[in-house]
Coordinates of C-alpha atoms in Angstrom, one line a residue:
M1 CA -182.3 13.2 -32.2
A2 CA -182.1 12.5 -35.9
T3 CA -182.8 8.9 -36.9
M4 CA -181.6 6.8 -39.8
A5 CA -185.0 7.3 -41.4
D6 CA -184.5 11.0 -41.2
V7 CA -181.2 10.7 -43.0
A8 CA -182.7 8.5 -45.7
R9 CA -185.5 11.0 -46.4
S10 CA -183.1 13.9 -46.5
A11 CA -180.8 12.1 -48.9
G12 CA -183.6 10.7 -51.0
V13 CA -182.5 7.0 -50.5
S14 CA -183.7 4.0 -48.6
V15 CA -182.8 3.2 -45.0
A16 CA -181.0 0.2 -46.2
T17 CA -178.7 2.3 -48.4
V18 CA -177.9 4.6 -45.4
S19 CA -177.0 1.5 -43.4
H20 CA -174.7 0.2 -46.2
V21 CA -173.0 3.6 -46.4
L22 CA -172.4 3.9 -42.7
N23 CA -171.4 0.3 -42.1
G24 CA -169.6 -0.3 -45.4
T25 CA -171.5 -3.5 -45.9
R26 CA -172.2 -3.0 -49.7
P27 CA -170.7 -0.9 -52.4
V28 CA -172.6 2.4 -53.0
S29 CA -172.1 4.8 -55.9
S30 CA -170.0 7.8 -55.0
G31 CA -172.8 10.3 -55.6
T32 CA -175.2 8.4 -53.3
R33 CA -172.6 7.9 -50.7
Q34 CA -171.8 11.7 -50.6
A35 CA -175.6 12.5 -50.4
V36 CA -175.9 10.3 -47.4
L37 CA -172.8 11.7 -45.7
D38 CA -174.0 15.3 -46.4
A39 CA -177.4 14.4 -44.8
V40 CA -175.7 12.9 -41.8
D41 CA -173.6 16.0 -41.3
A42 CA -176.6 18.4 -41.8
L43 CA -178.8 16.5 -39.4
G44 CA -176.1 15.8 -36.8
Y45 CA -177.0 12.1 -37.0
T46 CA -175.2 9.8 -34.5
P47 CA -175.4 6.0 -35.1
N48 CA -177.0 4.0 -32.3
T49 CA -174.2 1.7 -31.4
L50 CA -176.3 -0.3 -29.0
A51 CA -178.9 -1.0 -31.7
R52 CA -176.2 -1.8 -34.2
S53 CA -174.5 -4.2 -31.8
L54 CA -177.8 -6.2 -31.5
V55 CA -177.8 -6.6 -35.3
T56 CA -174.1 -7.3 -35.9
A57 CA -173.3 -9.0 -32.5
R58 CA -170.3 -6.6 -32.3
T59 CA -169.9 -3.6 -29.9
R60 CA -166.8 -2.2 -31.7
S61 CA -165.1 -2.1 -28.3
I62 CA -161.8 -3.7 -27.1
G63 CA -161.1 -4.7 -23.6
L64 CA -157.6 -3.8 -22.4
A65 CA -156.1 -5.6 -19.3
V66 CA -152.7 -4.1 -18.5
S67 CA -151.0 -3.8 -15.0
A68 CA -148.9 -0.9 -14.0
I69 CA -150.7 1.6 -16.2
S70 CA -148.8 4.4 -14.5
N71 CA -145.5 2.9 -15.8
P72 CA -144.3 5.1 -18.8
Y73 CA -143.7 2.0 -20.8
F74 CA -147.3 0.8 -20.6
T75 CA -148.6 4.4 -20.9
E76 CA -146.9 4.7 -24.4
I77 CA -148.2 1.3 -25.3
L78 CA -151.7 2.5 -24.3
Q79 CA -151.3 5.5 -26.6
G80 CA -150.5 3.2 -29.5
I81 CA -153.5 1.0 -28.8
E82 CA -155.8 4.0 -28.5
A83 CA -154.7 5.6 -31.7
A84 CA -155.0 2.3 -33.7
A85 CA -158.3 1.4 -32.2
L86 CA -159.8 4.9 -32.8
E87 CA -158.6 4.8 -36.4
A88 CA -160.4 1.5 -36.9
G89 CA -163.6 2.9 -35.2
Y90 CA -163.2 1.0 -31.9
G91 CA -163.4 2.2 -28.3
L92 CA -161.5 0.9 -25.3
L93 CA -162.6 -0.5 -21.9
L94 CA -159.6 -0.4 -19.6
A95 CA -158.9 -2.6 -16.5
D96 CA -155.8 -3.0 -14.3
P97 CA -155.2 -6.6 -13.2
H98 CA -152.5 -5.5 -10.7
D99 CA -150.4 -8.5 -11.8
D100 CA -152.5 -10.7 -9.5
P101 CA -153.6 -14.0 -11.2
L102 CA -157.1 -14.2 -9.6
H103 CA -157.9 -10.5 -10.0
E104 CA -156.6 -10.7 -13.6
R105 CA -159.2 -13.4 -14.4
K106 CA -162.0 -11.4 -12.7
V107 CA -161.3 -8.2 -14.6
V108 CA -161.1 -10.0 -17.9
Q109 CA -164.4 -11.7 -17.2
L110 CA -166.0 -8.4 -16.5
L111 CA -164.7 -7.0 -19.8
H112 CA -166.0 -10.1 -21.5
E113 CA -169.4 -9.7 -19.8
R114 CA -169.6 -6.2 -21.2
R115 CA -169.5 -7.8 -24.7
V116 CA -166.2 -6.4 -25.9
D117 CA -165.3 -7.8 -29.3
G118 CA -161.9 -8.9 -28.1
V119 CA -159.2 -8.5 -25.4
I120 CA -155.7 -7.3 -25.3
A121 CA -153.9 -8.4 -22.2
A122 CA -150.5 -8.3 -20.6
P123 CA -150.6 -11.5 -18.6
S124 CA -149.3 -12.0 -15.1
A125 CA -146.5 -14.4 -14.1
Q126 CA -149.2 -17.1 -13.4
P127 CA -151.7 -16.8 -16.2
G128 CA -153.4 -20.2 -15.9
E129 CA -156.8 -18.9 -14.7
L130 CA -156.8 -16.2 -17.4
V131 CA -155.8 -18.6 -20.2
G132 CA -158.4 -21.1 -19.1
Y133 CA -161.2 -18.5 -19.1
L134 CA -160.3 -17.1 -22.4
G135 CA -160.0 -20.6 -24.0
R136 CA -163.2 -21.9 -22.6
H137 CA -165.2 -18.9 -23.8
A138 CA -163.3 -18.5 -27.1
V139 CA -162.6 -14.9 -26.5
P140 CA -160.5 -13.3 -29.3
T141 CA -157.3 -12.3 -27.5
V142 CA -153.9 -10.8 -28.1
F143 CA -151.3 -11.2 -25.4
L144 CA -149.1 -8.1 -25.2
D145 CA -145.5 -7.7 -24.1
R146 CA -145.5 -11.0 -22.1
M147 CA -145.7 -14.3 -23.9
I148 CA -147.6 -17.3 -22.4
D149 CA -146.0 -20.2 -24.3
P150 CA -142.6 -21.5 -23.4
P151 CA -139.8 -20.6 -25.8
G152 CA -139.8 -22.8 -28.9
A153 CA -143.4 -24.0 -28.4
G154 CA -144.6 -22.2 -31.4
D155 CA -142.5 -24.4 -33.6
T156 CA -144.8 -27.4 -32.9
A157 CA -148.5 -28.0 -33.1
P158 CA -150.4 -27.2 -29.9
A159 CA -151.4 -30.1 -27.7
E160 CA -155.0 -31.2 -27.9
G161 CA -157.3 -28.9 -26.0
V162 CA -154.6 -26.3 -25.3
P163 CA -155.6 -22.9 -26.6
R164 CA -153.2 -20.7 -28.5
F165 CA -153.4 -17.0 -28.9
D166 CA -151.9 -14.2 -30.9
Q167 CA -149.1 -12.4 -29.2
V168 CA -146.9 -9.4 -29.7
G169 CA -143.8 -8.3 -27.8
A170 CA -140.3 -6.8 -28.2
E171 CA -137.1 -8.7 -28.7
N172 CA -135.7 -9.3 -25.2
A173 CA -132.7 -11.8 -25.3
A174 CA -130.6 -10.2 -28.1
P175 CA -130.8 -6.6 -26.8
T176 CA -129.9 -7.7 -23.2
A177 CA -126.9 -9.7 -24.6
R178 CA -125.9 -6.6 -26.5
L179 CA -125.8 -4.5 -23.2
V180 CA -123.6 -7.2 -21.6
A181 CA -121.3 -7.3 -24.6
H182 CA -121.0 -3.5 -24.5
L183 CA -120.0 -3.5 -20.9
A184 CA -117.6 -6.4 -21.4
G185 CA -116.1 -4.5 -24.3
L186 CA -115.3 -1.7 -21.9
G187 CA -113.3 -4.0 -19.8
H188 CA -115.8 -5.1 -17.1
R189 CA -115.5 -8.7 -15.9
R190 CA -118.0 -8.7 -13.1
I191 CA -121.3 -7.6 -14.6
G192 CA -124.4 -7.9 -12.4
M193 CA -128.1 -8.0 -13.4
V194 CA -131.2 -6.9 -11.6
A195 CA -133.9 -9.1 -13.2
G196 CA -137.6 -8.8 -13.3
L197 CA -140.5 -10.7 -11.7
P198 CA -139.9 -14.5 -11.8
G199 CA -142.4 -16.3 -14.1
L200 CA -142.7 -13.5 -16.7
S201 CA -141.5 -14.4 -20.2
T202 CA -139.8 -11.0 -20.4
T203 CA -137.8 -11.9 -17.3
R204 CA -136.8 -15.3 -18.6
E205 CA -135.8 -13.9 -22.0
R206 CA -133.7 -11.0 -20.6
V207 CA -132.0 -13.4 -18.1
A208 CA -131.2 -15.7 -21.0
G209 CA -129.8 -12.7 -22.9
Y210 CA -127.7 -11.8 -19.9
R211 CA -126.2 -15.3 -19.8
D212 CA -125.7 -15.4 -23.6
G213 CA -123.8 -12.1 -23.4
L214 CA -121.5 -13.4 -20.6
A215 CA -120.8 -16.5 -22.6
A216 CA -120.1 -14.6 -25.8
A217 CA -117.6 -12.4 -23.9
G218 CA -115.9 -15.4 -22.4
L219 CA -117.0 -14.5 -18.9
A220 CA -118.0 -17.0 -16.2
H221 CA -121.6 -16.8 -14.9
D222 CA -121.6 -16.1 -11.2
E223 CA -125.1 -16.8 -9.8
R224 CA -124.5 -14.3 -7.0
L225 CA -124.4 -11.5 -9.6
L226 CA -128.0 -12.3 -10.9
V227 CA -130.6 -11.0 -8.5
S228 CA -134.4 -10.3 -8.8
G229 CA -135.8 -6.9 -8.4
N230 CA -139.4 -8.2 -8.9
S231 CA -140.0 -5.6 -11.6
G232 CA -140.3 -2.8 -9.1
S233 CA -138.3 0.1 -7.8
A234 CA -138.3 -1.0 -4.2
G235 CA -137.4 -4.6 -5.1
A236 CA -134.6 -3.3 -7.3
E237 CA -133.2 -1.1 -4.6
R238 CA -133.0 -4.1 -2.2
A239 CA -131.5 -6.3 -4.9
T240 CA -128.8 -3.7 -5.8
A241 CA -127.9 -3.3 -2.2
A242 CA -127.4 -7.1 -2.0
L243 CA -125.1 -6.9 -5.0
L244 CA -123.1 -4.1 -3.5
A245 CA -122.7 -6.0 -0.2
L246 CA -120.9 -8.9 -1.9
P247 CA -117.2 -9.5 -1.1
E248 CA -116.5 -8.8 -4.8
P249 CA -119.4 -6.5 -6.0
P250 CA -120.0 -6.0 -9.7
T251 CA -118.2 -3.2 -11.5
A252 CA -121.1 -2.9 -14.0
L253 CA -124.9 -3.4 -13.8
V254 CA -127.7 -4.2 -16.2
T255 CA -131.2 -3.4 -15.0
A256 CA -134.1 -5.2 -16.7
D257 CA -136.8 -2.4 -16.8
N258 CA -137.2 1.3 -16.2
A259 CA -138.8 1.0 -12.7
M260 CA -135.9 -1.2 -11.5
T261 CA -133.4 1.3 -13.0
L262 CA -134.7 3.9 -10.7
G263 CA -134.5 1.6 -7.7
A264 CA -130.9 0.7 -8.6
L265 CA -129.9 4.3 -8.9
R266 CA -131.5 5.0 -5.5
A267 CA -129.4 2.2 -3.9
L268 CA -126.2 3.5 -5.5
R269 CA -126.9 7.1 -4.3
R270 CA -127.6 5.9 -0.7
R271 CA -124.1 4.4 -0.7
G272 CA -122.5 7.4 -2.2
L273 CA -121.5 5.6 -5.4
S274 CA -121.2 7.4 -8.7
V275 CA -122.2 6.2 -12.2
P276 CA -120.1 5.4 -14.2
G277 CA -117.1 6.3 -11.9
D278 CA -117.7 3.7 -9.3
I279 CA -120.1 1.4 -11.3
A280 CA -121.2 1.4 -14.9
L281 CA -124.9 1.1 -15.6
C282 CA -127.0 0.0 -18.7
C283 CA -130.7 -0.5 -18.7
F284 CA -133.4 -2.3 -20.6
D285 CA -136.2 0.2 -21.3
D286 CA -135.6 3.8 -22.3
F287 CA -137.9 6.4 -20.8
P288 CA -138.5 10.1 -21.4
W289 CA -136.3 11.5 -18.7
A290 CA -133.4 9.0 -19.2
D291 CA -131.6 11.7 -21.1
L292 CA -131.9 14.1 -18.2
F293 CA -129.9 12.1 -15.7
S294 CA -126.3 12.8 -15.0
P295 CA -124.8 10.8 -16.5
R296 CA -127.2 10.1 -19.3
L297 CA -128.5 6.5 -19.3
T298 CA -127.4 4.1 -21.9
A299 CA -130.4 1.9 -22.7
F300 CA -132.4 -0.3 -25.1
A301 CA -135.6 1.5 -26.1
Q302 CA -138.6 -0.7 -26.8
P303 CA -141.0 0.3 -29.7
S304 CA -143.8 0.9 -27.2
R305 CA -146.4 2.7 -29.4
E306 CA -145.9 0.3 -32.2
L307 CA -146.3 -2.7 -29.9
G308 CA -149.7 -1.3 -29.0
A309 CA -150.7 -0.6 -32.6
Q310 CA -149.6 -4.0 -33.6
A311 CA -151.7 -5.6 -30.9
V312 CA -154.8 -3.9 -32.3
R313 CA -153.9 -5.0 -35.8
L314 CA -153.6 -8.6 -34.7
L315 CA -156.9 -8.5 -32.9
L316 CA -158.7 -7.0 -35.8
E317 CA -157.2 -9.7 -38.1
R318 CA -158.4 -12.3 -35.6
L319 CA -161.9 -10.9 -35.6
A320 CA -162.0 -10.9 -39.4
E321 CA -160.5 -14.4 -39.7
P322 CA -161.4 -16.3 -36.5
D323 CA -160.0 -19.6 -37.7
R324 CA -156.6 -18.5 -39.0
P325 CA -153.5 -19.9 -37.2
P326 CA -152.3 -17.8 -34.2
R327 CA -149.2 -15.7 -34.7
T328 CA -146.4 -14.3 -32.5
V329 CA -144.9 -11.0 -33.6
R330 CA -141.6 -9.7 -32.3
L331 CA -140.5 -6.1 -32.8
P332 CA -136.9 -4.9 -32.6
C333 CA -135.5 -2.6 -30.0
A334 CA -133.0 0.3 -30.5
F335 CA -129.7 0.7 -28.7
V336 CA -129.5 4.3 -27.2
H337 CA -125.9 5.0 -26.6
R338 CA -125.3 7.6 -23.8
T339 CA -122.8 7.9 -21.0
S340 CA -123.8 5.8 -17.9
C341 CA -121.9 2.9 -19.4
G342 CA -118.7 4.8 -19.1
C343 CA -118.3 5.9 -22.7
P344 CA -117.4 9.6 -23.4
E345 CA -120.1 12.0 -24.5
Q346 CA -120.9 11.6 -28.2
P347 CA -121.1 14.6 -30.4
E348 CA -124.7 15.1 -31.4
R349 CA -126.4 16.4 -34.5
P350 CA -128.9 19.2 -33.8
E351 CA -131.8 17.0 -35.1
A352 CA -130.9 14.1 -32.8
A353 CA -129.9 15.9 -29.6
A354 CA -131.4 13.5 -27.2
R355 CA -130.3 10.1 -28.4
T356 CA -127.6 8.3 -30.4
V357 CA -129.4 5.2 -31.7
S358 CA -127.7 2.3 -33.4
P359 CA -129.4 -0.7 -35.0
V360 CA -130.3 -3.6 -32.7
L361 CA -128.6 -6.9 -32.8
S362 CA -131.4 -9.5 -33.0
E363 CA -131.7 -13.2 -33.3
S364 CA -134.6 -12.6 -35.7
P365 CA -134.3 -11.7 -39.4
P366 CA -133.4 -8.0 -39.9
E367 CA -136.9 -7.0 -41.1
L368 CA -138.7 -4.4 -39.1
L369 CA -141.2 -6.9 -38.0
S370 CA -140.7 -10.7 -37.7
E371 CA -143.5 -13.2 -37.5
K372 CA -143.8 -16.9 -36.8
G373 CA -146.7 -19.1 -37.9
T374 CA -147.8 -20.0 -34.4
A375 CA -147.4 -18.6 -31.0
S376 CA -143.9 -18.9 -29.4

């Protein structure tokens, strides 16, 4: 295999100059730089990343700890992470924590022991072990999708000894409130919700949005209409069945993620109920085949790939500036108006045949990307 010394001899420069060209550690004239790149191409030189990591203390790798990798939502996030990491010259090491707090800490420790430069993680509902490990070892970390700090905590300074981390996620409360408002506007007065796994920030925020939507519509909150599907299809099927067994079942339903939407639809089908004829349905999370259902599913679509790309950008910024204040970034969702809510089919333009998308209502400023100075 060609070595850096071979490249230097071929290009007529020093080994140090080759290193500067390949690592971008010092400006080099355009002519010299091109000579080095031509020599690299002609010799088929491949940098020794192990040797380089010994010198730089960087492996140019990112550890990714995300549960439910088979979920289309996280699959699209992974695609965004991979594309952004590759563009920046980073590879990925992937682990599935299975939403188990102890296993979560173990797999992140394994990633850390393999000397990844930083970690992107979607924490479990009980992330104490994970947060403790990352804080003790000062691992550069971005939390993805699920936030670890209670709402509003980012507005104050962190307590002494409590680590704070960069975080990125979608808006949750305002979009869920929008779904409830939409159903209320269609005349529904008993609107149920199948919520996610207790303890997750996404669950808390979407439940808060559900309650906000009811209040804004002047509807009383009936605790019996709020059930947990535990962020899974089977759990959502059982939860929906419980809603349907009420003396006064809901006439409309909001499901809090795509897996639970499938479980709710299965429960409705088992009871011979039609959507939206017998019960209207709106869901948080769009997914590729939502447009293929009959009726087509009205949903809020999360910016999955951009969430992944933004997580990589935050991590690279953290690596470049280890002491900068932590940030939480929220990205807006898009309302995808279809027919499961009970609205008639909308005429579609040929270039937008799959989805009719309207701007999201958000509690954040209307910019594409909103940031706060500290984690929230």
